[in-house]
Coordinates of N, CA and C and ligand atoms in Angstrom, one line a residue:
X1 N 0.8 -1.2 0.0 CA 0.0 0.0 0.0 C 0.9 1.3 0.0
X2 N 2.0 1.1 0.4 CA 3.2 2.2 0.6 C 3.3 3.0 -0.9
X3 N 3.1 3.6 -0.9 CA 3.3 4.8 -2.7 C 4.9 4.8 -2.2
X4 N 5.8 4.1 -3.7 CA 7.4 4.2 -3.3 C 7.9 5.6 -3.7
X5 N 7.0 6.7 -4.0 CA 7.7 8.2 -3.9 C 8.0 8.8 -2.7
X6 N 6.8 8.7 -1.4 CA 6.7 8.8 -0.1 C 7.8 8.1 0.6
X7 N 8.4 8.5 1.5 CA 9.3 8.1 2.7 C 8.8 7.9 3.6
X8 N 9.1 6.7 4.2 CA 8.5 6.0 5.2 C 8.2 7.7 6.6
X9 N 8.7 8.3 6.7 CA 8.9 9.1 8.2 C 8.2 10.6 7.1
X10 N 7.5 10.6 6.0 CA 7.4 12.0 5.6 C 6.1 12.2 5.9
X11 N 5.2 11.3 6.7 CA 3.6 11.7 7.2 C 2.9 11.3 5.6
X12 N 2.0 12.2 6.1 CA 0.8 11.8 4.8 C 1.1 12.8 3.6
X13 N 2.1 12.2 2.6 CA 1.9 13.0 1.3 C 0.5 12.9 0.3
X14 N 0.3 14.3 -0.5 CA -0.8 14.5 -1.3 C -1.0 13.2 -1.9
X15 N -0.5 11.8 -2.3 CA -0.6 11.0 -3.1 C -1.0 10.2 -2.2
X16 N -0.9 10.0 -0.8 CA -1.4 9.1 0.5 C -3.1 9.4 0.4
X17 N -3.2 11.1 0.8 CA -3.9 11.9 0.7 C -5.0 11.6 -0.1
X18 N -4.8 11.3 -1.5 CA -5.5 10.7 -2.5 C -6.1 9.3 -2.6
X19 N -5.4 8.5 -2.3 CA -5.5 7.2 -1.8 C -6.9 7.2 -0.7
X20 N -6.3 7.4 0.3 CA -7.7 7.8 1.1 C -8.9 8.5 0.7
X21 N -8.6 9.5 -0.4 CA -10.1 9.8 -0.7 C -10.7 9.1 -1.5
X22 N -9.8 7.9 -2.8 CA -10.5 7.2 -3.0 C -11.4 6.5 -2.6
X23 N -10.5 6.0 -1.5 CA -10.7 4.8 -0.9 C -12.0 5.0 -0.5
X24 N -12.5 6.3 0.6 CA -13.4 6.7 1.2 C -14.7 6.4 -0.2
X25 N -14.5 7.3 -1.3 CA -15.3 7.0 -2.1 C -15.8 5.8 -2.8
X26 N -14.8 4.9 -2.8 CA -15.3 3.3 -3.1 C -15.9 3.0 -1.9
X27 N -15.6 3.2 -0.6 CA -16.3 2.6 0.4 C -17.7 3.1 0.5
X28 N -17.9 5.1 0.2 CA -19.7 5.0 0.0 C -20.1 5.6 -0.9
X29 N -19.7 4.5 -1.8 CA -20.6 4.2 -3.0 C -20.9 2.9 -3.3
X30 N -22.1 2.5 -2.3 CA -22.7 0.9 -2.6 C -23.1 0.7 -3.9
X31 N -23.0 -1.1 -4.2 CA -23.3 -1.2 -5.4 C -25.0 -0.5 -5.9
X32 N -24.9 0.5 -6.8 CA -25.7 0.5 -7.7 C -27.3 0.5 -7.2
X33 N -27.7 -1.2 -7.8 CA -28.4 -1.9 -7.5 C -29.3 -1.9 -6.3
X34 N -28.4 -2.0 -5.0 CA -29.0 -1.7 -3.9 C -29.5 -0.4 -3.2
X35 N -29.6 0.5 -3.9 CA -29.9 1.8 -3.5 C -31.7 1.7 -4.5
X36 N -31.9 1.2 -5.0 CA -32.8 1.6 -5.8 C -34.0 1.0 -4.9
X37 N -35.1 1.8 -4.4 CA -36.5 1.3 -3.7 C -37.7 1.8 -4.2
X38 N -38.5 1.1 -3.8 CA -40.0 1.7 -4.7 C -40.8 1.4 -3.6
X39 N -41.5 3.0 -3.7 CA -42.6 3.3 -2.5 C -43.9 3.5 -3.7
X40 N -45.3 3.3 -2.4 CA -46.2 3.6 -3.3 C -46.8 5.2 -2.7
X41 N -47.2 5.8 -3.5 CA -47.9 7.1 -3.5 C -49.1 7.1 -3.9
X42 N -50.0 7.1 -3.0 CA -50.2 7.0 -1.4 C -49.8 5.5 -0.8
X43 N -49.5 5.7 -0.3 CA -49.4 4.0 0.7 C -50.4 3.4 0.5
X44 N -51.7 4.0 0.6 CA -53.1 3.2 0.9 C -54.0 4.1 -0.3
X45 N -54.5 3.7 -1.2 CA -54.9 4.4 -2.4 C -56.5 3.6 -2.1
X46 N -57.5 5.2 -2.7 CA -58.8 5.1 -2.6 C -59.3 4.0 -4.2
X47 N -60.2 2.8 -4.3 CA -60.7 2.7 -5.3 C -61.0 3.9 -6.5
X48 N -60.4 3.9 -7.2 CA -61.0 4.8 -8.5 C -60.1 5.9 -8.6
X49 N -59.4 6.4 -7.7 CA -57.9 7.2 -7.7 C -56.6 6.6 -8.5
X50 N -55.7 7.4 -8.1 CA -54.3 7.4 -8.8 C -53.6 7.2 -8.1
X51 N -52.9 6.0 -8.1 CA -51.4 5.5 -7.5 C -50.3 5.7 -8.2
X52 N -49.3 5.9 -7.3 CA -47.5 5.8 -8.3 C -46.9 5.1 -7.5
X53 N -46.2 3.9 -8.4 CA -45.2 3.3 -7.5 C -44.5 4.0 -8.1
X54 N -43.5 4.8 -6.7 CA -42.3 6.2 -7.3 C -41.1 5.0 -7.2
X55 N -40.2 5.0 -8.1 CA -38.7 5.1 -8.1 C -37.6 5.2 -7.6
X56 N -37.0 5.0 -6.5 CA -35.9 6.5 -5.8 C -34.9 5.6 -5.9
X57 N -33.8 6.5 -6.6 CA -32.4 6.2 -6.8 C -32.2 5.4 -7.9
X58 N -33.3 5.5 -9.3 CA -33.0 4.7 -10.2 C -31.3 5.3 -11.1
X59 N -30.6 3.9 -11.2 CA -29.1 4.4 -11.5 C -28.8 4.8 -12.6
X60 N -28.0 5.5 -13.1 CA -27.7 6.6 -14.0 C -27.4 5.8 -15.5
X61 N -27.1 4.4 -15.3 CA -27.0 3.5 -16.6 C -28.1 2.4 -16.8
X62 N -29.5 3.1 -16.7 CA -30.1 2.2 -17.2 C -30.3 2.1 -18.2
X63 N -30.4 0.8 -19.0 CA -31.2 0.7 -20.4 C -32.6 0.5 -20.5
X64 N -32.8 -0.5 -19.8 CA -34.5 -0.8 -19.9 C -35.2 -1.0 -18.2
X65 N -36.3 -0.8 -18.4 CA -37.3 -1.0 -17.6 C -38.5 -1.5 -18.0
X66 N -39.0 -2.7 -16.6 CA -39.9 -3.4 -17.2 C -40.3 -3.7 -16.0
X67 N -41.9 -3.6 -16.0 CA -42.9 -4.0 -14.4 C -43.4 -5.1 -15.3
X68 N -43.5 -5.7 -13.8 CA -44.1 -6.7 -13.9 C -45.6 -7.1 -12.8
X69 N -46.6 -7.7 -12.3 CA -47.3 -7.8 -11.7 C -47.0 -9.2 -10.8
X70 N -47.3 -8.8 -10.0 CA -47.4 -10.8 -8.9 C -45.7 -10.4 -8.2
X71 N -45.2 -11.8 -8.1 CA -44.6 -12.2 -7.3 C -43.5 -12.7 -8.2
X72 N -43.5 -12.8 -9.4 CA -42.4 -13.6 -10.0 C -42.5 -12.9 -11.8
X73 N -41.2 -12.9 -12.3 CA -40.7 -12.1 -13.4 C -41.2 -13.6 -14.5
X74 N -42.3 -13.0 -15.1 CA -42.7 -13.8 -16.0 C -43.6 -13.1 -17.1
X75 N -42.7 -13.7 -18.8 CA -43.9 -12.9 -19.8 C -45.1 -12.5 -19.6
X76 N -45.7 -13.2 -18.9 CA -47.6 -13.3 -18.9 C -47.5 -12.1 -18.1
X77 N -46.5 -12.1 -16.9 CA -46.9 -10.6 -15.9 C -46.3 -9.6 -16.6
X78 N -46.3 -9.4 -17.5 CA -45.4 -8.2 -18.0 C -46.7 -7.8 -18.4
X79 N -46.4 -5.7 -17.5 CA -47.1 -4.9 -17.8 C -46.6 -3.5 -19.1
X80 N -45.7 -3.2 -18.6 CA -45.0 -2.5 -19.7 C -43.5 -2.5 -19.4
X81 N -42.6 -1.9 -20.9 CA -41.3 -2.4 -20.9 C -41.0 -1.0 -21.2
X82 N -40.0 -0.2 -21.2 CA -39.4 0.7 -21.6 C -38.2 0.8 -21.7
X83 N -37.8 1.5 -22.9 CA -37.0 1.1 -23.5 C -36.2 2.8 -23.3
X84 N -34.8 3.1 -22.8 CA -34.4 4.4 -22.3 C -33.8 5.2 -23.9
X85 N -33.2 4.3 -24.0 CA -32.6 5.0 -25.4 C -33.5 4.9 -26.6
X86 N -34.5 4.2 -26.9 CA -35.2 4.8 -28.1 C -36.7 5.8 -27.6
X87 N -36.7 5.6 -26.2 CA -37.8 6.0 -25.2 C -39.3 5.6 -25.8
X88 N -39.4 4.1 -25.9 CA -40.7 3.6 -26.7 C -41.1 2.7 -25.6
X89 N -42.6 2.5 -25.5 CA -42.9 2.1 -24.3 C -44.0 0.7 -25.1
X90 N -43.4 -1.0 -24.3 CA -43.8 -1.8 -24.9 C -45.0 -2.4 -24.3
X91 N -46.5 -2.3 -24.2 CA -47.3 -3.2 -22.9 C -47.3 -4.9 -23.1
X92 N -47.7 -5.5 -22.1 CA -47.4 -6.7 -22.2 C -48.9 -7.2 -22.0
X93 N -49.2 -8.6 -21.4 CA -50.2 -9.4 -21.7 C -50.6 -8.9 -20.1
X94 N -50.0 -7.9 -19.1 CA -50.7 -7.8 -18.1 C -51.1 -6.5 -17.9
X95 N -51.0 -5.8 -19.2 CA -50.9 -4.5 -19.4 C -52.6 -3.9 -19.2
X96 N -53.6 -3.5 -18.7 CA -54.9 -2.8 -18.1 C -55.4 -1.9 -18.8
X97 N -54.2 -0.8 -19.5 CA -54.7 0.1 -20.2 C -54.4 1.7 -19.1
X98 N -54.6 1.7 -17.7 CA -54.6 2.4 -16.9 C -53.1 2.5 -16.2
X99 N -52.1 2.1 -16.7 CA -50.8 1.9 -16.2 C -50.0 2.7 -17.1
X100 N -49.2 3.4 -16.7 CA -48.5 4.5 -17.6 C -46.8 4.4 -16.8
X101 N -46.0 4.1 -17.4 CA -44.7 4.3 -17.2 C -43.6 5.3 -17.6
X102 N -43.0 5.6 -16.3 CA -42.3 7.4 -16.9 C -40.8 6.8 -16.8
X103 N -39.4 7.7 -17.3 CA -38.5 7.5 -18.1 C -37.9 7.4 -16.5
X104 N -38.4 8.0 -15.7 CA -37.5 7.8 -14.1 C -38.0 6.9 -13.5
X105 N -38.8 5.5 -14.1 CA -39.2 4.0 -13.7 C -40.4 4.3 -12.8
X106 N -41.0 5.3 -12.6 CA -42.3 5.2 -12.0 C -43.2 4.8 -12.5
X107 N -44.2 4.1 -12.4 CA -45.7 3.8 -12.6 C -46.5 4.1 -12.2
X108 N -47.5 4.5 -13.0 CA -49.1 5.4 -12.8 C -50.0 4.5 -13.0
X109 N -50.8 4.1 -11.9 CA -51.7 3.5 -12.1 C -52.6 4.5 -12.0
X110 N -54.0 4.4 -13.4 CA -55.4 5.0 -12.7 C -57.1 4.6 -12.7
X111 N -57.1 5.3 -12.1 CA -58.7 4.3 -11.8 C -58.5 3.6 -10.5
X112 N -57.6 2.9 -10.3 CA -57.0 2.0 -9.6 C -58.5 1.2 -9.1
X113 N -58.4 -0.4 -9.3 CA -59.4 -1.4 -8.8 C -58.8 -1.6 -7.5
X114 N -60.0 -2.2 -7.0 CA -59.5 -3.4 -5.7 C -58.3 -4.7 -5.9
X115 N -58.6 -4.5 -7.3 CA -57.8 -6.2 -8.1 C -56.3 -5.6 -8.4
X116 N -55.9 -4.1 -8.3 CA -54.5 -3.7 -8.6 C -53.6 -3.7 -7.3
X117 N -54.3 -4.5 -6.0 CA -53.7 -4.6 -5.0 C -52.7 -5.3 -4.7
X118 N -51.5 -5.6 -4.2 CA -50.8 -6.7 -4.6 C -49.1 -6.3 -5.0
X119 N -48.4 -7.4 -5.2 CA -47.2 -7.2 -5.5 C -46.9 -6.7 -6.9
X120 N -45.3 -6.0 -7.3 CA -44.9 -5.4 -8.4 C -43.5 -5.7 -8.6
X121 N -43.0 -5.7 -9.5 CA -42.0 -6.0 -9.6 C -41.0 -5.3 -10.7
X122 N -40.3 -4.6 -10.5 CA -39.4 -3.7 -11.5 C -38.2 -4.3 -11.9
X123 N -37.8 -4.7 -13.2 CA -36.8 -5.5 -14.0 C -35.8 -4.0 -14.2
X124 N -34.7 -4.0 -13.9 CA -33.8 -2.6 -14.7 C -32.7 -3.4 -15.3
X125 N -32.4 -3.7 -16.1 CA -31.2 -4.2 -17.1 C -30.4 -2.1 -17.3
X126 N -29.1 -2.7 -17.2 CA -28.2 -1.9 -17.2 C -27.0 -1.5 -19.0
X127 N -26.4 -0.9 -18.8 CA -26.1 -1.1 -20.1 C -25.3 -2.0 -20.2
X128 N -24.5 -3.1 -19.2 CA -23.6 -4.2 -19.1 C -24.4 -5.0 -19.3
X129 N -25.7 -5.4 -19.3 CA -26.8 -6.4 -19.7 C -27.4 -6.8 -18.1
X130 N -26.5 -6.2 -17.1 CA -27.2 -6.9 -15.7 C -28.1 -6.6 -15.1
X131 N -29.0 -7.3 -14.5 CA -30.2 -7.8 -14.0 C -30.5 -6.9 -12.5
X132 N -31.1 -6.2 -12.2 CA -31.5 -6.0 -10.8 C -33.4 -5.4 -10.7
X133 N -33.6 -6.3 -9.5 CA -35.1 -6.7 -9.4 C -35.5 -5.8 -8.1
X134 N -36.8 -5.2 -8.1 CA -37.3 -4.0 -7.2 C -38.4 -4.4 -7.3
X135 N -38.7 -4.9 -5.5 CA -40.6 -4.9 -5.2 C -40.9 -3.6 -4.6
X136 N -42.0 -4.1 -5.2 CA -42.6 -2.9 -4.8 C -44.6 -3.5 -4.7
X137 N -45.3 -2.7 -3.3 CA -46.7 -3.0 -3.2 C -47.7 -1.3 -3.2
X138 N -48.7 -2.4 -3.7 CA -49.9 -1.6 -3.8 C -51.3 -2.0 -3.2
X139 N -51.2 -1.2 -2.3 CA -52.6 -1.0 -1.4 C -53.7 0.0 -1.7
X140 N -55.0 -0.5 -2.3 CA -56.3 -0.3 -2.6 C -57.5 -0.4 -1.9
X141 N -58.4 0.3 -1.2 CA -58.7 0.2 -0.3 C -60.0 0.9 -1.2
X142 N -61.4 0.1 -0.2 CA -62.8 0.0 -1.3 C -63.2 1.7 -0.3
X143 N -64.1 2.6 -1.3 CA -63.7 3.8 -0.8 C -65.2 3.9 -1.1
X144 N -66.3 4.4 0.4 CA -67.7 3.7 -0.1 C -68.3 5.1 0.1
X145 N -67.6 6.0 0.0 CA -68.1 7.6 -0.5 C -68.3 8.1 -1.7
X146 N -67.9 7.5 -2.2 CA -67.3 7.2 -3.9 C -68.6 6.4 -4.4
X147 N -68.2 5.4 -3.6 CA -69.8 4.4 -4.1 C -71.1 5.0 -4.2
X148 N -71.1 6.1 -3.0 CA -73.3 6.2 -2.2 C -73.0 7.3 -3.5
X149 N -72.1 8.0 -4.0 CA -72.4 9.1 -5.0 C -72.5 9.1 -6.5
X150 N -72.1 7.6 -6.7 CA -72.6 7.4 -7.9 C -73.0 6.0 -8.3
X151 N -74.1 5.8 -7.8 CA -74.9 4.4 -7.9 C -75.1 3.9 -9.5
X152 N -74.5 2.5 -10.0 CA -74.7 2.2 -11.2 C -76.5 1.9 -11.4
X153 N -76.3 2.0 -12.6 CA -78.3 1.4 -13.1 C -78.8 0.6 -12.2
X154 N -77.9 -0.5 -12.3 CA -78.7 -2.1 -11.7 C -79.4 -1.5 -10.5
X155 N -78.6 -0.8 -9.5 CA -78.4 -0.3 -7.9 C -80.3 0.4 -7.7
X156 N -80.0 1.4 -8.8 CA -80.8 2.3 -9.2 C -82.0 1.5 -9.0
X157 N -82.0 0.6 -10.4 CA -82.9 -0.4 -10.6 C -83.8 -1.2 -9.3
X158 N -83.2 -1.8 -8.6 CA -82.7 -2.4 -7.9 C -83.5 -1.8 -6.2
X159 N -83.2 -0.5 -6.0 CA -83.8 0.1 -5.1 C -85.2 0.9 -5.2
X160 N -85.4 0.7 -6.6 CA -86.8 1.1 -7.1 C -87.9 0.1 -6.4
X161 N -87.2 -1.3 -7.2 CA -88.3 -2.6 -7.5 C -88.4 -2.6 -5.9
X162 N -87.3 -2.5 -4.8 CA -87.1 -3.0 -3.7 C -88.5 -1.9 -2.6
X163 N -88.3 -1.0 -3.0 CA -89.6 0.3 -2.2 C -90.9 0.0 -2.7
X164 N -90.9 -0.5 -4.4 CA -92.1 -0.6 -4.7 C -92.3 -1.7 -3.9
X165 N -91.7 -3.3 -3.9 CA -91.8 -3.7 -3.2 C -92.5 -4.1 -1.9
X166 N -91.8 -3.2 -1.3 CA -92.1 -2.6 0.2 C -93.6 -1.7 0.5
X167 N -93.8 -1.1 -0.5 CA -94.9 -0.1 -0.8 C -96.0 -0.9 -0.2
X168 N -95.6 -2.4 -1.4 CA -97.2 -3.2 -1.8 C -97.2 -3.9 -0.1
X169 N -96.0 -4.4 0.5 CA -96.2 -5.2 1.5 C -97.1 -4.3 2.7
X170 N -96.6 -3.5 3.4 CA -97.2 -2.3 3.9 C -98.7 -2.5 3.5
X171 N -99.0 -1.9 2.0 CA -100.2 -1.6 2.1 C -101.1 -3.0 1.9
X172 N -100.6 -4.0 2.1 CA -101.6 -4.8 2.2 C -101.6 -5.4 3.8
X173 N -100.2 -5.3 4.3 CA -100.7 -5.7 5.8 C -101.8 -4.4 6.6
X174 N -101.6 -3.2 6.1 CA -102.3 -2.4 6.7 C -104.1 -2.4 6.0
X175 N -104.2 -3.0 4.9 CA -105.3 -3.3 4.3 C -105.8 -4.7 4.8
X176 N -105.1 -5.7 5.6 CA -105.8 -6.9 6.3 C -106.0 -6.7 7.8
X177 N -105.4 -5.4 8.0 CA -105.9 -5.0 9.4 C -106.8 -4.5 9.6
X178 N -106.8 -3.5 8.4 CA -108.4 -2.7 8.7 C -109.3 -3.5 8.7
X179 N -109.3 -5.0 7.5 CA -110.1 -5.8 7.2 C -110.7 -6.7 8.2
X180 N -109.4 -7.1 9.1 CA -109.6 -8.0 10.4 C -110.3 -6.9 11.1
X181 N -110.4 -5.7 11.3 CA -110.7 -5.3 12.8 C -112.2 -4.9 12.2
X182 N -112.5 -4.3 10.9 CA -114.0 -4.0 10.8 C -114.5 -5.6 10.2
X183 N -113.6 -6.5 10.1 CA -114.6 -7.9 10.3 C -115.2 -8.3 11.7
X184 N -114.0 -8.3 12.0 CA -114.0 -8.5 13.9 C -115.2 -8.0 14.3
X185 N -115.2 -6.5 14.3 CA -116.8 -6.0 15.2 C -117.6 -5.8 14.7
X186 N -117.9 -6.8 13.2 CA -119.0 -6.9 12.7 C -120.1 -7.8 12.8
X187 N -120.0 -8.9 13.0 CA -120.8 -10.3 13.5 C -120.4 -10.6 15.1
X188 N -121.1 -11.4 15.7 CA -120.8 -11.6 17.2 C -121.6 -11.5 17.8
Ligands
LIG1 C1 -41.1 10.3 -11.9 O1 -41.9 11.0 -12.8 C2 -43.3 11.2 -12.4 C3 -44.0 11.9 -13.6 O2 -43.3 13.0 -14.0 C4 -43.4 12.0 -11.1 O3 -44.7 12.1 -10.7 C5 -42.6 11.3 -10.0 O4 -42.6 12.0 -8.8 C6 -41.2 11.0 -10.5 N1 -40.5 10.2 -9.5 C7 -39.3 10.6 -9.0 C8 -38.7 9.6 -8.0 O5 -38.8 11.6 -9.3
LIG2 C1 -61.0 6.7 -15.3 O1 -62.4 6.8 -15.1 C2 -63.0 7.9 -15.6 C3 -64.5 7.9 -15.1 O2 -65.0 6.6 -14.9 C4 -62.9 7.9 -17.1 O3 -63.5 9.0 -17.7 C5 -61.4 7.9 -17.5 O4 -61.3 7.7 -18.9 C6 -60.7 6.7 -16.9 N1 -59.3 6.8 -17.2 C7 -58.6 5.7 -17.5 C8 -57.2 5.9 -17.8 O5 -59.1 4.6 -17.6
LIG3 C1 -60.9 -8.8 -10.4 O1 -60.3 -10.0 -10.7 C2 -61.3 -11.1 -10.8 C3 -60.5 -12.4 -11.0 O2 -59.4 -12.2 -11.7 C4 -62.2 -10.8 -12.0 O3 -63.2 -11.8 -12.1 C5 -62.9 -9.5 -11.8 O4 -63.7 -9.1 -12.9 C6 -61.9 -8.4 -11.6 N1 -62.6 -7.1 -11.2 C7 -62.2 -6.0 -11.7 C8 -63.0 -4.8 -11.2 O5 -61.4 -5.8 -12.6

């Protein structure tokens, strides 16, 4: 480790000096790879809102990006692929239509279902061809304010037939009472 321009008794010359600030710098600069995390925005996302699984620390030589859905890196889960240097964006067979990918590896989900809850998975290939894999979750949560304010047909439908319903029961039990009681105190 001795630099043979330094003399053993001359302390720390500019070239020792250097040495150590490499050194310092290889020491914090962890690989790459492990700096890269993915949070969701919001943590807990309303049914029919907008989620982002954000990105942080995606590394400076990426080539491609590619989510995927579930638990495991497989064709079928591929949602979309991006591609940095031609910046063309590929969807796959798990692709929704509501999922949008940005060039800093984030994902836009919108609308967001109950069914987009669940694990993610971010593929980053590098420009050396290497491989590094990022989970990431999304929490969906049924949002029933959202619901009472816009009731589909059927609902609609549905709460009509259910009052008319109700209407007819009513008025006939109140029509067999009048019946029982002016039957009642009429013979005897
Ligand atoms: C990535 O880009 C999207 C859209 O521009 C933005 O909303 C998001 O905050 C960005 N993420 C980071 C980590 O900068
Ligand atoms: C989200 O839902 C709204 C209302 O239902 C609709 O107008 C909009 O096109 C949807 N957006 C996407 C990306 O599906
Ligand atoms: C949720 O997933 C189930 C099973 O995959 C499917 O039957 C259902 O239609 C989905 N619901 C929505 C709102 O996408």
């Amino acid at each position: 480790m001795e630099p043979p321009s330094a003399s053993p008794r001359a302390g720390r010359g500019p070239w020792q000096e250097l040495l150590l600030a490499v050194s310092l710098l290889a020491f914090w600069n962890p690989p790459t790879t492990a700096q890269v995390t993915v949070e969701s925005v919001p943590p807990n996302a309303a049914e029919g809102k907008d989620a982002l699984l954000r990105v942080l620390n995606l590394p400076g030589d990426t080539a491609s990006l590619t989510w995927f859905k579930g638990e495991t890196v497989l064709p079928t889960h591929k949602i979309l692929l991006y591609v940095i240097d031609t910046k063309i964006t590929t969807p796959g067979p798990a692709y929704s239509g509501r999922e949008t990918i940005y060039p800093n590896g984030s994902l836009l989900f919108q609308n967001i279902t109950l069914n987009d809850t669940g694990s993610y998975i971010l593929q980053i290939i590098n420009q050396k061809f290497e491989t590094a894999l990022v989970r990431g979750q999304l929490q969906v949560f049924h949002d029933s304010t959202e619901q009472s304010s816009g009731l589909p047909p059927g609902a609609i439908a549905g709460i009509v037939i259910g009052v008319v319903a109700g209407v007819a029961v009513i008025a006939a039990l109140v029509y067999l009472q009048y019946f029982r009681k002016t039957g009642g105190s009429g013979p005897v």
